[in-house]
Amino acid sequence: MAKLPFVRGNAGTPADWPGFPVAVQRFDQRNEIFKRGCWDPEIIPLAEEFHDIRYRDKPGYGKLDYAFQMAPWNMEDTFGYDRAGDGRPALYSWDRFCADFDLPEGPVREAPDRMSYVVKKAARFFGADLVGITRVHPSWVYSHSFNKATGGHQKLELPRGCRNAIVLALAMDFEGMASSPAGPAGGATAVGYARMAFTANLVATFIHHLGYQAVPCGNDTGLSVPLALAAGLGEWSRMGLLITERFGPRVRLCKVFTDLPLETDSYTPFGAVEFCRTCKTCAEHCSSQAIPYDEPTTRGPSAISNQHGPCKWYVDGAKCYGFWAKNRMDCSVCIRVCPFNKTEGPLHDAVRGVIRSTTAFNDLIVRVDRALGYDKPRPARLFWE
Ligand code: SF4
Ligand code: SF4
């Protein structure tokens, strides 16, 4: 089994864990940058500016573009919503499933490898593009949850026995994302959130009716990127997001925690971290210079919004949100320009194969990628033509 990239040694961690430092402090969701927009005087002005929509006479920033975003956000804001234990009947609720019934023969009992196959098949059917399974490291569960709507802030523990996570990746629309930081890209992101809530809920409900506990989650409850790494969905990256081999960073992540016995996957690198050491395209294109140029480190720029300890690249969330505020639209430029953000096809698949097998051509691949203009945005007006 390949070791997780940010792991150093094996400091007495559970056997399931190839050395992730167990002393890493659990993350309080209140300190996530968007949640800080509710309570932190440093971030509140950014949140206010970001939400103060002003239509502009510029392709991608008109009434049509904002309306296009708002449609899928309505799904997340009305029916998704991060759990904060306030009893909201939402798709991420821990205990609200459709018409409950007694299973006459108790929980389904099949071998873990069979159940992993079944759950992955169901998850794909319900809308996931990639599915992986991992044991849950304690450091990846938030210490506290925070609800933006109510201000609810409370200690968080998973239900007893929920030591497995089914991690789901949902690809965002390539064409929409190609216009970032303009409106159609915001629509692609928002559809991703709507699909997260839908798919996580269906997977959790399926498991519930098999007779087991299941906790559907979006960005809440636990750190999606480490879970996805351990579940074999991809690698960490300079921009801090998960990079998958098939879609690059153009995915949204959700997960379901469960006590259903499952066979797990393992970390499966394909050359992305090594590629990032050469590339730096996202850092150069980031308007707020929030992405580091240096080598990975164990401390991030924010005392509270980075989970320090793991050796990786840390993004400056406050700088990033500063650009979102100026843009009055969310930004995915780093995702758009990443050379791994490609559609499928024989040529791109061949390049992925080269990156997987050797680092010798990484510099050349970056230069060719730029020469072909893959780092340039697609004009937003073309989205509507
Ligand atoms: S989302 Fe935009 S501002 Fe934030 S890190 Fe990526 S490129 Fe920079
Ligand atoms: S743009 Fe380059 S440096 Fe940034 S995440 Fe993608 S591959 Fe890594």
CSV table of C-alpha atoms and ligand atoms in Angstrom, one decimal:
chain,number,residue,atom,x,y,z
A,1,MET,CA,0.0,0.0,0.0
A,2,ALA,CA,1.4,3.4,-0.9
A,3,LYS,CA,1.8,5.8,2.0
A,4,LEU,CA,-0.2,9.0,2.2
A,5,PRO,CA,2.1,11.8,1.0
A,6,PHE,CA,1.9,14.0,4.1
A,7,VAL,CA,2.7,11.2,6.5
A,8,ARG,CA,6.0,11.0,8.3
A,9,GLY,CA,6.8,7.8,10.2
A,10,ASN,CA,4.2,5.8,12.1
A,11,ALA,CA,3.6,7.4,15.4
A,12,GLY,CA,1.6,4.6,17.0
A,13,THR,CA,-1.4,5.2,14.8
A,14,PRO,CA,-4.1,2.5,14.4
A,15,ALA,CA,-3.2,-0.3,12.0
A,16,ASP,CA,-5.6,1.1,9.5
A,17,TRP,CA,-3.4,4.2,9.2
A,18,PRO,CA,-0.2,4.2,7.3
A,19,GLY,CA,1.3,6.8,9.7
A,20,PHE,CA,-1.0,9.8,9.6
A,21,PRO,CA,0.1,11.9,12.7
A,22,VAL,CA,-2.6,11.1,15.3
A,23,ALA,CA,-1.7,14.3,17.2
A,24,VAL,CA,-3.1,16.5,14.6
A,25,GLN,CA,-5.7,18.7,16.2
A,26,ARG,CA,-9.2,18.2,14.9
A,27,PHE,CA,-10.6,21.1,12.9
A,28,ASP,CA,-13.4,23.3,14.2
A,29,GLN,CA,-15.8,24.0,11.3
A,30,ARG,CA,-16.4,27.5,12.7
A,31,ASN,CA,-12.9,28.4,11.5
A,32,GLU,CA,-13.5,27.4,7.9
A,33,ILE,CA,-13.2,30.6,5.8
A,34,PHE,CA,-16.9,30.9,4.8
A,35,LYS,CA,-18.1,30.2,8.3
A,36,ARG,CA,-15.7,32.9,9.6
A,37,GLY,CA,-17.7,35.3,7.3
A,38,CYS,CA,-20.5,35.0,10.0
A,39,TRP,CA,-18.4,35.9,13.1
A,40,ASP,CA,-14.9,37.1,12.4
A,41,PRO,CA,-14.5,40.9,11.9
A,42,GLU,CA,-11.6,40.2,9.6
A,43,ILE,CA,-13.7,38.1,7.2
A,44,ILE,CA,-17.3,39.6,7.6
A,45,PRO,CA,-16.6,42.5,5.2
A,46,LEU,CA,-15.4,40.1,2.5
A,47,ALA,CA,-18.6,38.0,3.0
A,48,GLU,CA,-20.7,41.2,2.8
A,49,GLU,CA,-19.0,42.3,-0.4
A,50,PHE,CA,-19.2,38.8,-1.9
A,51,HIS,CA,-23.0,38.6,-1.3
A,52,ASP,CA,-23.6,42.2,-2.5
A,53,ILE,CA,-24.4,41.3,-6.1
A,54,ARG,CA,-24.1,44.0,-8.6
A,55,TYR,CA,-24.9,43.2,-12.2
A,56,ARG,CA,-22.2,44.4,-14.6
A,57,ASP,CA,-22.2,45.1,-18.3
A,58,LYS,CA,-19.6,42.4,-18.8
A,59,PRO,CA,-20.1,38.9,-20.2
A,60,GLY,CA,-20.5,36.5,-17.3
A,61,TYR,CA,-21.6,39.0,-14.7
A,62,GLY,CA,-25.2,40.0,-15.8
A,63,LYS,CA,-28.6,39.1,-14.4
A,64,LEU,CA,-28.7,36.0,-16.5
A,65,ASP,CA,-25.4,34.7,-15.1
A,66,TYR,CA,-26.4,35.3,-11.5
A,67,ALA,CA,-29.8,33.7,-12.1
A,68,PHE,CA,-28.1,30.7,-13.6
A,69,GLN,CA,-26.1,30.2,-10.3
A,70,MET,CA,-29.0,30.8,-8.0
A,71,ALA,CA,-31.1,28.0,-9.5
A,72,PRO,CA,-28.8,25.2,-8.3
A,73,TRP,CA,-27.8,27.0,-5.1
A,74,ASN,CA,-31.5,26.9,-4.2
A,75,MET,CA,-31.2,23.1,-3.9
A,76,GLU,CA,-28.2,23.2,-1.6
A,77,ASP,CA,-29.5,26.1,0.5
A,78,THR,CA,-33.1,24.8,0.9
A,79,PHE,CA,-32.5,21.0,1.1
A,80,GLY,CA,-28.8,20.4,1.5
A,81,TYR,CA,-27.4,22.5,4.3
A,82,ASP,CA,-24.6,21.5,6.6
A,83,ARG,CA,-25.7,19.8,9.7
A,84,ALA,CA,-25.4,21.6,13.0
A,85,GLY,CA,-27.7,19.5,15.1
A,86,ASP,CA,-30.6,21.9,14.9
A,87,GLY,CA,-33.0,19.4,13.7
A,88,ARG,CA,-33.4,20.8,10.2
A,89,PRO,CA,-35.1,18.3,7.9
A,90,ALA,CA,-32.4,18.4,5.3
A,91,LEU,CA,-30.8,16.0,2.9
A,92,TYR,CA,-27.7,15.9,5.2
A,93,SER,CA,-29.8,15.1,8.3
A,94,TRP,CA,-28.3,12.2,10.3
A,95,ASP,CA,-31.6,10.6,11.3
A,96,ARG,CA,-34.3,11.5,8.9
A,97,PHE,CA,-34.9,8.9,6.3
A,98,CYS,CA,-38.1,8.1,4.4
A,99,ALA,CA,-40.9,6.0,5.9
A,100,ASP,CA,-39.0,3.7,8.2
A,101,PHE,CA,-39.8,0.1,8.4
A,102,ASP,CA,-38.6,-2.9,10.4
A,103,LEU,CA,-36.4,-5.3,8.5
A,104,PRO,CA,-37.9,-8.7,9.2
A,105,GLU,CA,-34.6,-10.5,9.2
A,106,GLY,CA,-32.4,-7.8,10.7
A,107,PRO,CA,-29.5,-6.1,8.9
A,108,VAL,CA,-28.2,-7.6,5.6
A,109,ARG,CA,-25.1,-9.7,6.3
A,110,GLU,CA,-22.7,-10.3,3.5
A,111,ALA,CA,-18.9,-10.3,3.2
A,112,PRO,CA,-17.4,-6.8,3.3
A,113,ASP,CA,-15.9,-7.1,-0.2
A,114,ARG,CA,-19.4,-7.9,-1.6
A,115,MET,CA,-21.0,-5.0,0.2
A,116,SER,CA,-18.3,-2.6,-1.0
A,117,TYR,CA,-19.1,-3.7,-4.6
A,118,VAL,CA,-22.8,-3.3,-4.0
A,119,VAL,CA,-22.5,0.2,-2.3
A,120,LYS,CA,-20.2,1.4,-5.1
A,121,LYS,CA,-22.6,0.2,-7.7
A,122,ALA,CA,-25.5,2.0,-6.0
A,123,ALA,CA,-23.5,5.2,-5.5
A,124,ARG,CA,-22.6,5.4,-9.2
A,125,PHE,CA,-26.3,4.7,-10.0
A,126,PHE,CA,-27.3,7.6,-7.7
A,127,GLY,CA,-24.9,10.0,-9.5
A,128,ALA,CA,-21.3,9.6,-8.2
A,129,ASP,CA,-18.6,9.7,-10.8
A,130,LEU,CA,-15.9,8.2,-8.5
A,131,VAL,CA,-16.4,6.2,-5.3
A,132,GLY,CA,-13.8,5.0,-2.8
A,133,ILE,CA,-14.0,3.6,0.7
A,134,THR,CA,-11.7,4.2,3.7
A,135,ARG,CA,-11.5,3.8,7.5
A,136,VAL,CA,-12.0,7.1,9.3
A,137,HIS,CA,-9.0,8.6,11.0
A,138,PRO,CA,-10.1,10.5,14.1
A,139,SER,CA,-8.2,13.7,13.0
A,140,TRP,CA,-10.5,13.9,9.9
A,141,VAL,CA,-13.7,14.4,11.8
A,142,TYR,CA,-14.4,18.0,12.8
A,143,SER,CA,-14.2,18.8,16.5
A,144,HIS,CA,-17.3,21.0,16.2
A,145,SER,CA,-19.9,21.8,13.6
A,146,PHE,CA,-21.1,25.3,12.7
A,147,ASN,CA,-24.4,26.3,11.1
A,148,LYS,CA,-24.2,29.6,9.1
A,149,ALA,CA,-28.0,30.0,9.2
A,150,THR,CA,-28.5,29.6,13.0
A,151,GLY,CA,-25.0,30.3,14.4
A,152,GLY,CA,-25.3,26.8,16.0
A,153,HIS,CA,-21.8,25.7,17.2
A,154,GLN,CA,-21.6,22.3,18.9
A,155,LYS,CA,-19.2,19.5,19.7
A,156,LEU,CA,-19.3,16.8,17.1
A,157,GLU,CA,-18.7,13.0,17.3
A,158,LEU,CA,-19.8,10.4,14.7
A,159,PRO,CA,-22.3,7.8,15.9
A,160,ARG,CA,-20.6,4.9,17.6
A,161,GLY,CA,-19.2,2.4,15.2
A,162,CYS,CA,-19.2,4.6,12.1
A,163,ARG,CA,-15.5,3.9,11.3
A,164,ASN,CA,-16.0,3.6,7.5
A,165,ALA,CA,-16.4,6.5,5.0
A,166,ILE,CA,-17.8,6.1,1.5
A,167,VAL,CA,-16.3,9.0,-0.4
A,168,LEU,CA,-18.0,10.3,-3.5
A,169,ALA,CA,-16.6,12.5,-6.3
A,170,LEU,CA,-18.9,14.3,-8.7
A,171,ALA,CA,-17.5,15.9,-11.8
A,172,MET,CA,-18.4,19.5,-12.5
A,173,ASP,CA,-19.3,20.6,-16.0
A,174,PHE,CA,-16.1,21.2,-18.1
A,175,GLU,CA,-17.7,23.8,-20.4
A,176,GLY,CA,-19.2,25.8,-17.5
A,177,MET,CA,-15.9,25.7,-15.6
A,178,ALA,CA,-14.0,26.9,-18.6
A,179,SER,CA,-15.3,30.5,-18.1
A,180,SER,CA,-14.1,30.9,-14.5
A,181,PRO,CA,-14.1,33.4,-12.7
A,182,ALA,CA,-17.3,34.4,-14.6
A,183,GLY,CA,-20.9,33.2,-14.1
A,184,PRO,CA,-21.2,29.9,-15.9
A,185,ALA,CA,-18.4,28.5,-13.8
A,186,GLY,CA,-20.4,29.5,-10.7
A,187,GLY,CA,-23.3,27.6,-12.1
A,188,ALA,CA,-21.1,24.5,-12.6
A,189,THR,CA,-20.0,24.7,-8.9
A,190,ALA,CA,-23.6,25.2,-7.7
A,191,VAL,CA,-24.8,22.2,-9.6
A,192,GLY,CA,-22.0,20.2,-8.0
A,193,TYR,CA,-23.3,21.2,-4.5
A,194,ALA,CA,-26.9,20.2,-5.5
A,195,ARG,CA,-25.7,16.8,-6.7
A,196,MET,CA,-23.6,16.3,-3.6
A,197,ALA,CA,-26.7,16.6,-1.3
A,198,PHE,CA,-28.8,14.4,-3.6
A,199,THR,CA,-26.3,11.6,-4.0
A,200,ALA,CA,-25.0,11.5,-0.4
A,201,ASN,CA,-28.6,11.3,0.8
A,202,LEU,CA,-29.5,8.5,-1.5
A,203,VAL,CA,-26.4,6.5,-0.6
A,204,ALA,CA,-27.1,7.0,3.2
A,205,THR,CA,-30.7,6.1,2.8
A,206,PHE,CA,-29.8,2.9,0.9
A,207,ILE,CA,-27.4,1.9,3.7
A,208,HIS,CA,-30.0,2.8,6.4
A,209,HIS,CA,-32.5,0.4,4.7
A,210,LEU,CA,-29.8,-2.3,4.7
A,211,GLY,CA,-30.0,-2.0,8.5
A,212,TYR,CA,-26.9,0.1,9.3
A,213,GLN,CA,-26.2,3.6,10.5
A,214,ALA,CA,-25.3,6.1,7.7
A,215,VAL,CA,-24.4,9.8,8.0
A,216,PRO,CA,-24.7,11.8,4.7
A,217,CYS,CA,-22.3,14.8,4.6
A,218,GLY,CA,-21.3,17.5,2.2
A,219,ASN,CA,-18.5,19.8,3.3
A,220,ASP,CA,-19.6,19.3,6.9
A,221,THR,CA,-18.6,16.9,9.6
A,222,GLY,CA,-15.2,15.8,8.2
A,223,LEU,CA,-12.3,16.8,6.0
A,224,SER,CA,-13.2,15.6,2.5
A,225,VAL,CA,-9.8,15.8,0.9
A,226,PRO,CA,-7.8,13.5,3.3
A,227,LEU,CA,-10.8,11.1,3.3
A,228,ALA,CA,-10.7,11.0,-0.5
A,229,LEU,CA,-6.9,10.5,-0.6
A,230,ALA,CA,-7.2,7.5,1.7
A,231,ALA,CA,-10.1,6.2,-0.3
A,232,GLY,CA,-7.9,6.1,-3.4
A,233,LEU,CA,-9.7,8.8,-5.3
A,234,GLY,CA,-6.6,10.9,-6.1
A,235,GLU,CA,-3.7,13.0,-4.7
A,236,TRP,CA,-3.3,16.3,-2.9
A,237,SER,CA,-2.2,19.3,-4.9
A,238,ARG,CA,-0.5,22.7,-4.8
A,239,MET,CA,-3.9,24.3,-4.9
A,240,GLY,CA,-5.0,22.3,-1.8
A,241,LEU,CA,-7.8,20.4,-3.6
A,242,LEU,CA,-8.0,16.8,-4.5
A,243,ILE,CA,-6.7,16.0,-8.0
A,244,THR,CA,-8.3,12.9,-9.6
A,245,GLU,CA,-6.7,11.2,-12.5
A,246,ARG,CA,-9.9,11.2,-14.6
A,247,PHE,CA,-11.3,14.7,-14.0
A,248,GLY,CA,-8.3,16.5,-12.4
A,249,PRO,CA,-9.5,18.9,-9.6
A,250,ARG,CA,-12.8,19.5,-11.4
A,251,VAL,CA,-14.8,17.5,-8.8
A,252,ARG,CA,-16.9,18.1,-5.7
A,253,LEU,CA,-16.7,15.7,-2.8
A,254,CYS,CA,-19.2,14.4,-0.4
A,255,LYS,CA,-19.2,11.3,1.9
A,256,VAL,CA,-21.2,8.9,4.0
A,257,PHE,CA,-20.0,7.7,7.3
A,258,THR,CA,-21.3,4.2,8.2
A,259,ASP,CA,-20.9,1.2,10.5
A,260,LEU,CA,-21.6,-1.1,7.5
A,261,PRO,CA,-18.7,-3.6,7.3
A,262,LEU,CA,-16.8,-2.7,4.1
A,263,GLU,CA,-13.6,-3.6,2.4
A,264,THR,CA,-11.5,-0.4,2.0
A,265,ASP,CA,-9.5,1.0,-0.8
A,266,SER,CA,-6.0,2.5,-0.4
A,267,TYR,CA,-4.1,5.7,-1.4
A,268,THR,CA,-3.3,5.4,-5.2
A,269,PRO,CA,-0.9,8.1,-6.5
A,270,PHE,CA,-0.6,8.7,-10.2
A,271,GLY,CA,2.1,11.3,-10.4
A,272,ALA,CA,0.1,14.5,-9.5
A,273,VAL,CA,2.1,15.7,-6.5
A,274,GLU,CA,5.4,15.3,-8.4
A,275,PHE,CA,3.8,17.1,-11.4
A,276,CYS,CA,2.8,20.0,-9.0
A,277,ARG,CA,6.4,20.4,-8.0
A,278,THR,CA,7.2,21.5,-11.5
A,279,CYS,CA,3.9,23.1,-12.7
A,280,LYS,CA,2.9,26.1,-10.5
A,281,THR,CA,0.3,27.1,-13.2
A,282,CYS,CA,-2.5,27.6,-10.5
A,283,ALA,CA,-0.2,29.7,-8.3
A,284,GLU,CA,0.7,32.0,-11.3
A,285,HIS,CA,-2.9,32.5,-12.4
A,286,CYS,CA,-4.4,33.1,-8.9
A,287,SER,CA,-5.5,36.7,-8.8
A,288,SER,CA,-5.0,36.9,-5.0
A,289,GLN,CA,-1.8,34.9,-4.9
A,290,ALA,CA,-3.3,32.6,-2.3
A,291,ILE,CA,-1.5,29.5,-3.6
A,292,PRO,CA,2.1,28.8,-2.5
A,293,TYR,CA,5.1,28.5,-4.9
A,294,ASP,CA,7.4,26.8,-2.4
A,295,GLU,CA,7.8,23.2,-1.4
A,296,PRO,CA,5.2,21.5,0.9
A,297,THR,CA,5.4,22.4,4.6
A,298,THR,CA,3.7,21.4,7.8
A,299,ARG,CA,2.2,24.9,8.7
A,300,GLY,CA,-0.3,27.0,6.8
A,301,PRO,CA,-0.6,30.8,6.7
A,302,SER,CA,-3.7,30.9,8.9
A,303,ALA,CA,-3.5,30.1,12.6
A,304,ILE,CA,-7.1,28.8,12.6
A,305,SER,CA,-8.2,28.1,9.1
A,306,ASN,CA,-5.5,25.6,8.2
A,307,GLN,CA,-5.2,22.2,9.9
A,308,HIS,CA,-1.4,22.3,10.6
A,309,GLY,CA,0.7,19.1,10.8
A,310,PRO,CA,0.4,17.2,7.6
A,311,CYS,CA,3.2,18.0,5.1
A,312,LYS,CA,1.5,19.5,2.1
A,313,TRP,CA,0.8,22.8,0.3
A,314,TYR,CA,-1.4,25.2,2.4
A,315,VAL,CA,-3.6,27.7,0.6
A,316,ASP,CA,-4.4,31.1,2.2
A,317,GLY,CA,-8.2,31.1,2.5
A,318,ALA,CA,-8.5,34.7,3.4
A,319,LYS,CA,-6.6,35.9,0.4
A,320,CYS,CA,-8.7,33.6,-1.8
A,321,TYR,CA,-12.0,34.9,-0.4
A,322,GLY,CA,-10.6,38.4,-0.9
A,323,PHE,CA,-10.7,37.8,-4.6
A,324,TRP,CA,-14.2,36.2,-4.5
A,325,ALA,CA,-15.4,39.4,-2.8
A,326,LYS,CA,-13.9,41.7,-5.4
A,327,ASN,CA,-15.2,39.4,-8.2
A,328,ARG,CA,-18.6,39.2,-6.5
A,329,MET,CA,-18.8,35.7,-7.9
A,330,ASP,CA,-17.0,32.6,-6.8
A,331,CYS,CA,-13.7,31.7,-8.4
A,332,SER,CA,-12.4,28.4,-9.8
A,333,VAL,CA,-9.5,29.7,-11.9
A,334,CYS,CA,-7.1,27.3,-10.2
A,335,ILE,CA,-9.3,24.4,-11.2
A,336,ARG,CA,-9.8,25.7,-14.7
A,337,VAL,CA,-6.1,26.2,-15.5
A,338,CYS,CA,-4.8,22.9,-14.0
A,339,PRO,CA,-3.3,20.7,-16.7
A,340,PHE,CA,-5.1,17.7,-15.1
A,341,ASN,CA,-8.5,19.5,-15.9
A,342,LYS,CA,-9.1,17.8,-19.2
A,343,THR,CA,-11.9,16.0,-20.9
A,344,GLU,CA,-11.4,12.3,-21.6
A,345,GLY,CA,-9.9,11.2,-24.9
A,346,PRO,CA,-7.0,9.2,-26.3
A,347,LEU,CA,-4.5,12.1,-26.4
A,348,HIS,CA,-5.2,13.3,-22.9
A,349,ASP,CA,-5.3,9.7,-21.6
A,350,ALA,CA,-1.9,9.1,-23.2
A,351,VAL,CA,-0.5,12.2,-21.4
A,352,ARG,CA,-1.9,11.0,-18.1
A,353,GLY,CA,-0.2,7.7,-18.8
A,354,VAL,CA,3.2,9.4,-19.3
A,355,ILE,CA,2.7,11.4,-16.0
A,356,ARG,CA,1.9,8.2,-14.2
A,357,SER,CA,5.0,6.4,-15.4
A,358,THR,CA,7.8,9.1,-15.3
A,359,THR,CA,8.5,12.7,-14.1
A,360,ALA,CA,10.9,13.3,-17.0
A,361,PHE,CA,8.4,15.1,-19.2
A,362,ASN,CA,6.5,17.1,-16.6
A,363,ASP,CA,8.2,20.4,-17.5
A,364,LEU,CA,7.6,19.8,-21.2
A,365,ILE,CA,4.0,18.9,-20.6
A,366,VAL,CA,3.4,22.1,-18.7
A,367,ARG,CA,5.0,24.2,-21.4
A,368,VAL,CA,3.0,22.5,-24.2
A,369,ASP,CA,-0.2,22.9,-22.1
A,370,ARG,CA,0.3,26.6,-22.0
A,371,ALA,CA,1.4,26.9,-25.6
A,372,LEU,CA,-1.8,25.3,-26.6
A,373,GLY,CA,-3.7,27.9,-24.5
A,374,TYR,CA,-5.3,25.5,-22.0
A,375,ASP,CA,-4.7,28.0,-19.3
A,376,LYS,CA,-6.8,30.6,-21.0
A,377,PRO,CA,-10.5,31.2,-20.1
A,378,ARG,CA,-13.3,30.5,-22.6
A,379,PRO,CA,-15.2,33.8,-23.1
A,380,ALA,CA,-18.3,33.6,-20.9
A,381,ARG,CA,-20.6,34.9,-23.8
A,382,LEU,CA,-19.9,31.7,-25.7
A,383,PHE,CA,-21.6,29.7,-23.0
A,384,TRP,CA,-25.0,31.2,-24.1
A,385,GLU,CA,-24.4,30.8,-27.8
B,1,SF4,S1,-10.3,30.0,-6.2
B,1,SF4,FE1,-9.4,31.7,-7.4
B,1,SF4,S2,-8.6,33.1,-5.8
B,1,SF4,FE2,-9.0,31.1,-4.8
B,1,SF4,S3,-7.1,30.0,-4.8
B,1,SF4,FE3,-8.2,29.4,-6.7
B,1,SF4,S4,-7.5,30.9,-8.3
B,1,SF4,FE4,-6.9,31.8,-6.3
B,2,SF4,S1,-2.1,23.7,-11.8
B,2,SF4,FE1,-0.2,22.6,-11.7
B,2,SF4,S2,0.6,23.1,-9.7
B,2,SF4,FE2,-1.5,23.6,-9.6
B,2,SF4,S3,-2.6,21.8,-8.9
B,2,SF4,FE3,-2.6,21.7,-11.1
B,2,SF4,S4,-0.8,20.4,-11.6
B,2,SF4,FE4,-0.6,21.2,-9.5
